[in-house]
């Protein structure tokens, strides 16, 4: 940046030509971007403009929490598709990878096919698979596939040869791998590693005993502490390890959300629900898909509709930037400029009154970048009457007429309504979805306080949808 700013001083006869006409975005989007970046001191002044008209105003939405935010995005995308749009014309941008978890959950529950650009789906990330493997073994010690995944994570000095020999003994004797590991001293092939295997099994046995009278969140925390898995990531010199640690912490948030939504939360039910959600995620590569990515990954791309989520102090700009110098804040603001100008026709910017991130609930103020956009370029709404579970269809949006610069008291207490139970659905029942049209229910799977429906639609094929997450009409 210093080279660009000082170019004219170094080359006195240089002629500056500003390329200010924009052929991508509408006037309102460009005006908003101009107003945000105008707050940077270290920049070459330019003012983007377009002759394609002002277009629609930016829609600013204040959600109840991160699940409400995700539900709002899903609803808007389904509305766009219902009106003739394509899923692929809708992109969700976020500052941190961990933010994708709630969005992915909402998309899976809503039957929205999606892909993650520049990264992996939340539950496909290595660290999430590792931690879930621990929970799956705690729930079922005879899960040999997951057992082999975690046996040396973190490193315990148990080599691949030992694991392979133990697996061979298990197969030849027709007994569970866990039984072989527990009695390693009885088998000469793995006897030299008996002490390490015994310590590993004693740790897992301790988790199993702990799980008998503790919540899923408590089991998760106990497992992370005793295994040292999170510490392994936090002390790793790999630059990506910090991001991976944040993802692990975010899984803790997903577990707490599950506990809030379930009448009788349990480890086995949580793992079953996670498996079903992953199954919903498994979309055909040829299907039209919405996209989601970090803002960094979005550079150079453009989309008809962009959903910029998590516009809150501490998220965007991030907490490290808040305590950094002015140069760091200006770099973060340039990133906000990039995010805003990815939208061609419609831009949605969202923040939440409360947000559970990395296992803790916070109440963040709206982002300063959001407050830098003049109100005349925006329409603002906020969710009211929203139930504790964002997976129910209760609650609605109303215009927010007060100044956007002071939304509401972010520390005010909120009273939430009880969650309504899922309606009863039957195989063979004909229903109508507001976006996908008419279809027949071919499979019904009960899970926690919700129901997973597999529906064969007339026009879009078979989709899996969570009953509480969408309004279906019986035909």
Coordinates of C-alpha atoms in Angstrom, one line a residue:
X1 CA 0.0 0.0 0.0
X2 CA 2.9 2.3 0.8
X3 CA 4.3 1.9 -2.7
X4 CA 1.0 2.9 -4.3
X5 CA 0.5 5.9 -2.1
X6 CA 4.0 7.2 -2.8
X7 CA 4.1 6.4 -6.5
X8 CA 3.5 10.0 -7.6
X9 CA 6.2 11.3 -5.3
X10 CA 8.8 8.9 -6.8
X11 CA 7.7 9.5 -10.4
X12 CA 7.0 13.2 -10.8
X13 CA 5.6 13.0 -14.3
X14 CA 3.3 10.1 -13.6
X15 CA -0.3 10.6 -14.8
X16 CA -3.1 9.2 -12.6
X17 CA -6.1 7.7 -14.4
X18 CA -8.9 6.6 -12.1
X19 CA -11.1 3.8 -13.3
X20 CA -14.2 4.7 -11.4
X21 CA -17.1 3.4 -13.6
X22 CA -18.4 0.1 -12.2
X23 CA -20.2 -2.4 -14.4
X24 CA -21.1 -4.9 -11.7
X25 CA -23.1 -3.3 -8.9
X26 CA -26.1 -1.0 -8.5
X27 CA -25.8 2.6 -7.4
X28 CA -26.9 2.0 -3.8
X29 CA -24.4 -0.8 -3.3
X30 CA -21.6 1.4 -4.8
X31 CA -22.6 4.4 -2.7
X32 CA -22.5 2.3 0.4
X33 CA -19.1 1.0 -0.4
X34 CA -17.8 4.5 -1.2
X35 CA -19.0 5.8 2.2
X36 CA -17.3 2.9 4.1
X37 CA -13.9 3.2 2.4
X38 CA -14.0 7.0 2.7
X39 CA -13.2 6.5 6.4
X40 CA -9.7 5.2 5.4
X41 CA -6.8 7.7 5.5
X42 CA -4.3 5.5 3.6
X43 CA -6.0 5.3 0.2
X44 CA -6.0 6.7 -3.3
X45 CA -9.2 8.7 -3.5
X46 CA -11.8 7.4 -6.0
X47 CA -15.5 7.3 -6.2
X48 CA -17.2 4.3 -7.9
X49 CA -20.2 5.1 -10.0
X50 CA -22.5 3.3 -12.4
X51 CA -25.0 4.2 -15.1
X52 CA -27.2 1.2 -14.4
X53 CA -29.4 3.0 -11.8
X54 CA -29.6 2.9 -8.0
X55 CA -31.3 -0.5 -7.8
X56 CA -32.8 -1.9 -4.6
X57 CA -31.7 -0.6 -1.2
X58 CA -29.4 -2.7 1.0
X59 CA -31.5 -4.8 3.4
X60 CA -30.1 -4.7 6.9
X61 CA -31.4 -7.3 9.3
X62 CA -30.9 -7.6 13.0
X63 CA -31.5 -11.2 14.1
X64 CA -32.3 -12.6 17.5
X65 CA -29.3 -14.8 17.5
X66 CA -27.0 -16.7 15.0
X67 CA -29.6 -19.3 14.3
X68 CA -32.2 -16.7 13.5
X69 CA -29.7 -15.0 11.3
X70 CA -29.1 -18.3 9.4
X71 CA -32.8 -18.9 9.1
X72 CA -33.3 -15.4 7.6
X73 CA -30.7 -16.1 5.0
X74 CA -32.2 -19.4 4.1
X75 CA -35.7 -17.9 3.8
X76 CA -34.4 -15.1 1.5
X77 CA -32.7 -17.6 -0.8
X78 CA -35.8 -19.8 -1.0
X79 CA -37.8 -16.7 -1.7
X80 CA -35.4 -15.7 -4.5
X81 CA -35.6 -19.2 -6.1
X82 CA -39.4 -19.2 -5.8
X83 CA -39.4 -15.9 -7.8
X84 CA -37.4 -17.5 -10.6
X85 CA -33.8 -17.1 -9.4
X86 CA -31.1 -19.8 -9.1
X87 CA -29.5 -21.1 -5.9
X88 CA -26.1 -20.4 -7.5
X89 CA -26.9 -16.7 -7.7
X90 CA -26.9 -16.4 -3.9
X91 CA -23.6 -16.2 -2.0
X92 CA -23.1 -16.0 1.8
X93 CA -19.9 -14.2 2.9
X94 CA -18.5 -14.4 6.4
X95 CA -15.3 -13.2 8.2
X96 CA -14.4 -16.4 9.9
X97 CA -14.7 -20.0 8.9
X98 CA -16.4 -21.0 12.2
X99 CA -19.4 -18.8 11.2
X100 CA -20.4 -21.2 8.5
X101 CA -21.7 -23.8 11.0
X102 CA -25.0 -22.2 11.7
X103 CA -25.5 -21.3 8.1
X104 CA -24.8 -24.8 6.9
X105 CA -27.2 -26.2 9.5
X106 CA -30.0 -23.9 8.3
X107 CA -29.3 -24.7 4.7
X108 CA -29.4 -28.5 5.4
X109 CA -32.6 -28.2 7.3
X110 CA -34.2 -26.1 4.6
X111 CA -33.2 -28.4 1.7
X112 CA -30.9 -25.8 0.2
X113 CA -28.0 -27.3 -1.7
X114 CA -24.7 -25.5 -1.1
X115 CA -21.0 -25.6 -1.6
X116 CA -18.2 -24.0 0.3
X117 CA -15.6 -22.2 -1.8
X118 CA -12.0 -22.2 -0.7
X119 CA -12.6 -24.6 2.2
X120 CA -14.5 -27.6 3.5
X121 CA -18.0 -27.9 4.9
X122 CA -18.0 -27.6 8.7
X123 CA -18.6 -31.3 9.5
X124 CA -16.0 -32.3 6.8
X125 CA -13.2 -30.4 8.4
X126 CA -10.5 -32.7 9.8
X127 CA -10.6 -31.3 13.4
X128 CA -14.4 -31.6 13.5
X129 CA -14.2 -35.3 12.3
X130 CA -11.6 -36.0 15.0
X131 CA -13.6 -34.5 17.9
X132 CA -16.8 -36.2 16.7
X133 CA -14.9 -39.5 16.5
X134 CA -14.0 -39.2 20.2
X135 CA -17.7 -38.6 21.0
X136 CA -18.7 -41.5 18.8
X137 CA -16.3 -43.9 20.6
X138 CA -17.5 -42.6 24.0
X139 CA -21.0 -43.4 22.8
X140 CA -20.0 -46.8 21.3
X141 CA -16.6 -48.2 22.2
X142 CA -16.9 -50.8 19.4
X143 CA -16.8 -48.2 16.6
X144 CA -13.5 -49.5 15.3
X145 CA -13.3 -47.0 12.4
X146 CA -13.5 -43.9 14.7
X147 CA -11.3 -45.7 17.3
X148 CA -8.5 -46.0 14.7
X149 CA -8.9 -42.3 13.8
X150 CA -8.3 -41.0 17.3
X151 CA -5.9 -43.6 18.7
X152 CA -2.9 -41.3 18.0
X153 CA -4.5 -37.9 18.0
X154 CA -2.9 -36.1 19.7
X155 CA 0.3 -38.2 19.3
X156 CA 0.7 -40.9 22.0
X157 CA 3.5 -42.8 20.5
X158 CA 1.2 -45.5 19.1
X159 CA 2.4 -46.3 15.6
X160 CA 0.6 -47.4 12.5
X161 CA 2.2 -50.9 12.8
X162 CA 0.7 -51.4 16.2
X163 CA -2.7 -50.3 15.0
X164 CA -2.6 -52.5 12.0
X165 CA -1.5 -55.5 14.1
X166 CA -4.3 -54.9 16.6
X167 CA -6.8 -54.7 13.7
X168 CA -5.5 -57.9 12.3
X169 CA -5.9 -59.7 15.7
X170 CA -9.4 -58.3 16.0
X171 CA -10.4 -59.6 12.6
X172 CA -8.8 -63.0 13.0
X173 CA -10.4 -63.6 16.5
X174 CA -13.7 -62.0 15.6
X175 CA -13.6 -59.7 18.6
X176 CA -13.9 -55.9 18.9
X177 CA -10.8 -53.8 18.3
X178 CA -11.4 -52.1 21.6
X179 CA -11.2 -55.4 23.5
X180 CA -7.8 -56.1 21.8
X181 CA -6.4 -52.8 22.8
X182 CA -7.6 -53.2 26.4
X183 CA -5.8 -56.5 26.7
X184 CA -2.7 -55.7 24.6
X185 CA -0.4 -57.4 27.0
X186 CA -2.0 -60.8 26.0
X187 CA -1.0 -60.4 22.4
X188 CA 2.8 -60.6 21.5
X189 CA 2.3 -58.7 18.3
X190 CA 1.3 -55.5 20.2
X191 CA 2.7 -56.3 23.6
X192 CA 5.5 -53.7 23.4
X193 CA 2.9 -51.0 23.2
X194 CA 0.7 -52.4 26.0
X195 CA 1.4 -49.6 28.4
X196 CA 0.5 -46.8 26.0
X197 CA -2.7 -48.7 24.8
X198 CA -3.7 -49.3 28.4
X199 CA -3.4 -45.6 29.2
X200 CA -5.5 -44.8 26.1
X201 CA -8.2 -47.2 27.0
X202 CA -8.3 -46.1 30.6
X203 CA -8.8 -42.5 29.4
X204 CA -11.7 -43.6 27.2
X205 CA -13.3 -45.7 30.0
X206 CA -13.2 -42.6 32.2
X207 CA -15.0 -40.6 29.5
X208 CA -17.7 -43.4 29.2
X209 CA -18.2 -43.4 33.0
X210 CA -18.3 -39.6 33.0
X211 CA -20.9 -39.6 30.2
X212 CA -23.4 -41.6 32.3
X213 CA -24.5 -38.6 34.4
X214 CA -23.3 -35.5 32.5
X215 CA -24.7 -33.4 29.7
X216 CA -23.3 -33.5 26.1
X217 CA -21.6 -30.1 26.6
X218 CA -19.9 -31.4 29.8
X219 CA -18.8 -34.5 28.0
X220 CA -17.4 -32.4 25.2
X221 CA -15.5 -30.1 27.5
X222 CA -14.1 -33.0 29.6
X223 CA -12.9 -34.8 26.4
X224 CA -11.2 -31.7 25.1
X225 CA -9.4 -31.1 28.4
X226 CA -8.3 -34.7 29.1
X227 CA -7.2 -35.6 25.6
X228 CA -5.3 -32.3 25.1
X229 CA -6.7 -32.1 21.5
X230 CA -7.5 -28.4 21.7
X231 CA -4.2 -27.6 23.4
X232 CA -2.5 -29.4 20.5
X233 CA -4.1 -27.1 18.0
X234 CA -3.5 -23.9 20.1
X235 CA 0.3 -24.7 20.5
X236 CA 0.8 -25.8 16.9
X237 CA 3.0 -23.5 14.8
X238 CA 0.9 -24.1 11.7
X239 CA -0.9 -20.8 10.9
X240 CA -4.1 -22.7 10.1
X241 CA -4.2 -24.3 13.6
X242 CA -5.7 -21.2 15.2
X243 CA -8.6 -21.4 12.7
X244 CA -9.0 -25.1 13.4
X245 CA -9.1 -24.5 17.1
X246 CA -11.9 -21.9 16.5
X247 CA -13.8 -24.6 14.6
X248 CA -13.5 -27.0 17.5
X249 CA -14.8 -24.3 19.9
X250 CA -17.7 -23.6 17.5
X251 CA -18.7 -27.3 17.7
X252 CA -19.2 -26.6 21.4
X253 CA -21.7 -23.9 20.4
X254 CA -23.5 -26.3 18.1
X255 CA -23.8 -28.8 20.9
X256 CA -25.2 -26.1 23.3
X257 CA -27.7 -25.1 20.6
X258 CA -28.8 -28.7 20.2
X259 CA -29.3 -29.0 24.0
X260 CA -31.5 -25.8 23.9
X261 CA -33.7 -27.3 21.2
X262 CA -34.1 -30.8 22.6
X263 CA -36.4 -31.9 25.4
X264 CA -34.2 -34.8 26.3
X265 CA -30.7 -34.1 25.0
X266 CA -28.3 -37.1 25.0
X267 CA -24.9 -37.9 23.4
X268 CA -26.4 -40.7 21.2
X269 CA -29.2 -38.4 20.0
X270 CA -26.8 -35.6 19.2
X271 CA -24.6 -37.9 17.2
X272 CA -27.6 -39.3 15.4
X273 CA -28.9 -35.8 14.5
X274 CA -25.4 -34.8 13.3
X275 CA -25.3 -37.9 11.1
X276 CA -28.7 -37.1 9.6
X277 CA -27.7 -33.4 8.9
X278 CA -24.5 -34.7 7.2
X279 CA -26.7 -37.0 5.1
X280 CA -28.9 -34.1 4.1
X281 CA -25.7 -32.2 3.2
X282 CA -24.7 -35.0 0.7
X283 CA -26.0 -33.3 -2.4
X284 CA -25.4 -34.3 -6.0
X285 CA -22.6 -32.3 -7.6
X286 CA -24.8 -31.5 -10.6
X287 CA -27.4 -29.8 -8.4
X288 CA -27.8 -26.0 -8.6
X289 CA -26.1 -24.8 -5.3
X290 CA -25.8 -21.7 -3.3
X291 CA -22.3 -20.8 -2.3
X292 CA -20.6 -19.7 1.0
X293 CA -17.1 -18.6 1.7
X294 CA -14.9 -16.3 3.7
X295 CA -14.7 -12.7 2.4
X296 CA -11.0 -13.3 1.6
X297 CA -12.0 -16.2 -0.7
X298 CA -14.6 -13.9 -2.4
X299 CA -12.1 -11.5 -3.9
X300 CA -12.6 -11.2 -7.7
X301 CA -16.0 -13.0 -7.6
X302 CA -19.4 -11.5 -8.1
X303 CA -22.9 -12.7 -7.4
X304 CA -26.5 -11.5 -8.0
X305 CA -27.4 -11.6 -4.3
X306 CA -24.9 -11.4 -1.5
X307 CA -25.5 -12.1 2.2
X308 CA -22.9 -10.5 4.4
X309 CA -23.4 -12.1 7.8
X310 CA -22.0 -11.3 11.3
X311 CA -21.5 -7.6 10.9
X312 CA -20.7 -7.0 14.5
X313 CA -17.9 -5.5 16.5
X314 CA -15.6 -8.3 17.5
X315 CA -16.5 -10.4 14.4
X316 CA -16.1 -7.9 11.6
X317 CA -14.0 -6.1 12.5
X318 CA -12.5 -8.9 14.4
X319 CA -11.5 -8.7 18.1
X320 CA -7.7 -8.7 17.2
X321 CA -8.3 -5.7 14.9
X322 CA -10.1 -3.8 17.6
X323 CA -7.0 -3.9 19.8
X324 CA -4.6 -3.3 16.9
X325 CA -3.5 -0.1 15.3
X326 CA -5.2 2.1 12.8
X327 CA -3.5 0.4 9.9
X328 CA -5.1 -3.0 10.9
X329 CA -8.5 -1.3 11.0
X330 CA -8.0 0.2 7.6
X331 CA -7.1 -3.2 6.2
X332 CA -10.2 -4.6 7.7
X333 CA -12.3 -1.8 6.2
X334 CA -10.8 -2.5 2.8
X335 CA -12.0 -6.1 3.3
X336 CA -15.5 -4.7 4.1
X337 CA -15.3 -2.7 0.8
X338 CA -14.5 -5.9 -1.1
X339 CA -17.4 -7.8 0.6
X340 CA -20.0 -5.1 -0.3
X341 CA -18.9 -4.8 -3.9
X342 CA -19.3 -8.6 -4.5
X343 CA -23.1 -7.9 -4.9
X344 CA -24.5 -7.1 -8.3
X345 CA -28.1 -6.5 -7.6
X346 CA -29.1 -7.2 -4.0
X347 CA -27.0 -6.9 -0.8
X348 CA -28.2 -8.2 2.6
X349 CA -26.2 -7.3 5.7
X350 CA -27.0 -9.1 9.0
X351 CA -26.0 -8.9 12.6
X352 CA -27.4 -10.6 15.7
X353 CA -28.6 -9.3 19.1
X354 CA -26.9 -12.3 20.8
X355 CA -24.4 -14.7 19.2
X356 CA -23.0 -18.0 20.5
X357 CA -19.5 -18.3 19.1
X358 CA -16.8 -20.6 20.3
X359 CA -19.0 -22.0 23.1
X360 CA -19.8 -18.6 24.7
X361 CA -22.8 -16.3 24.2
X362 CA -22.0 -12.6 23.6
X363 CA -23.9 -9.4 22.9
X364 CA -22.0 -7.5 20.3
X365 CA -22.6 -4.0 19.0
X366 CA -23.3 -3.6 15.3
X367 CA -20.2 -3.2 13.2
X368 CA -18.7 0.2 12.8
X369 CA -18.6 -0.5 9.0
X370 CA -22.4 -1.0 9.1
X371 CA -22.8 2.3 10.9
X372 CA -20.7 4.0 8.2
X373 CA -23.3 3.4 5.6
X374 CA -25.8 6.2 5.5
X375 CA -29.4 5.2 6.3
X376 CA -30.8 6.4 3.0
X377 CA -29.1 3.5 1.2
X378 CA -30.7 0.9 3.5
X379 CA -33.9 -0.7 4.6
X380 CA -33.7 -2.2 8.1
X381 CA -35.7 -4.9 9.8
X382 CA -35.4 -6.8 13.0
X383 CA -36.9 -10.1 14.3
X384 CA -39.4 -9.7 17.1
X385 CA -41.4 -12.3 19.0
X386 CA -38.8 -14.9 18.1
X387 CA -38.9 -18.2 20.0
X388 CA -35.8 -19.7 21.7
X389 CA -35.4 -22.2 18.8
X390 CA -34.7 -20.7 15.4
X391 CA -35.8 -24.0 14.0
X392 CA -39.5 -23.2 14.6
X393 CA -41.4 -21.0 12.2
X394 CA -42.5 -18.5 14.9
X395 CA -41.5 -14.9 14.8
X396 CA -41.6 -12.3 12.0
X397 CA -39.8 -9.3 10.8
X398 CA -40.8 -5.7 11.3
X399 CA -39.3 -2.4 10.0
X400 CA -36.8 -0.8 12.5
X401 CA -37.7 2.9 12.4
X402 CA -35.1 4.1 14.9
X403 CA -31.7 5.3 13.8
X404 CA -29.5 2.5 12.6
X405 CA -26.6 4.0 14.6
X406 CA -28.3 2.9 17.9
X407 CA -30.3 -0.3 17.2
X408 CA -31.5 -1.2 20.7
X409 CA -30.0 -1.7 24.1
X410 CA -27.8 -4.8 23.4
X411 CA -27.8 -5.8 27.0
X412 CA -31.6 -5.7 27.5
X413 CA -33.2 -9.0 28.6
X414 CA -35.3 -10.8 26.1
X415 CA -38.3 -13.0 26.9
X416 CA -38.7 -15.9 24.5
X417 CA -41.8 -18.0 23.7
X418 CA -41.9 -21.8 24.1
X419 CA -41.0 -23.9 21.1
X420 CA -43.9 -25.5 19.3
X421 CA -43.8 -29.3 18.6
X422 CA -43.4 -30.6 15.0
X423 CA -46.5 -31.5 13.2
X424 CA -47.3 -35.1 12.5
X425 CA -46.3 -36.2 9.0
X426 CA -46.9 -39.6 7.4
X427 CA -45.3 -41.4 4.4
X428 CA -47.5 -41.0 1.3
X429 CA -48.8 -37.6 2.5
X430 CA -48.9 -35.0 -0.3
X431 CA -47.6 -31.6 0.8
X432 CA -46.7 -28.3 -0.8
X433 CA -43.5 -26.3 -0.2
X434 CA -43.5 -22.5 -1.0
X435 CA -40.4 -22.9 -3.1
X436 CA -40.2 -26.5 -4.3
X437 CA -43.9 -26.9 -5.0
X438 CA -45.9 -30.2 -4.6
X439 CA -44.4 -33.4 -3.5
X440 CA -45.1 -36.7 -1.7
X441 CA -43.4 -37.6 1.6
X442 CA -41.6 -40.9 1.1
X443 CA -39.8 -41.1 4.5
X444 CA -40.3 -39.7 8.0
X445 CA -37.5 -39.8 10.6
X446 CA -38.1 -38.4 14.1
X447 CA -35.2 -36.6 15.8
X448 CA -35.1 -34.6 19.0
X449 CA -37.9 -32.0 18.7
X450 CA -38.0 -32.1 14.9
X451 CA -38.7 -34.5 12.0
X452 CA -36.6 -35.2 9.0
X453 CA -38.8 -35.5 5.9
X454 CA -37.7 -37.0 2.6
X455 CA -40.0 -35.6 0.0
X456 CA -40.2 -36.4 -3.7
X457 CA -41.2 -33.1 -5.4
X458 CA -42.7 -33.0 -8.8
X459 CA -40.4 -30.4 -10.3
X460 CA -37.1 -30.5 -8.3
X461 CA -36.7 -34.2 -7.4
X462 CA -36.2 -35.6 -3.9
X463 CA -35.1 -33.3 -1.1
X464 CA -34.6 -33.8 2.7
X465 CA -36.1 -31.1 4.8
X466 CA -36.6 -30.5 8.6
X467 CA -40.3 -30.1 9.4
X468 CA -39.9 -27.4 12.0
X469 CA -37.7 -25.4 9.7
X470 CA -40.2 -24.8 6.9
X471 CA -43.9 -24.3 6.5
X472 CA -45.5 -27.2 4.5
X473 CA -49.2 -27.2 3.5
X474 CA -51.0 -30.5 3.3
X475 CA -52.6 -31.0 -0.1

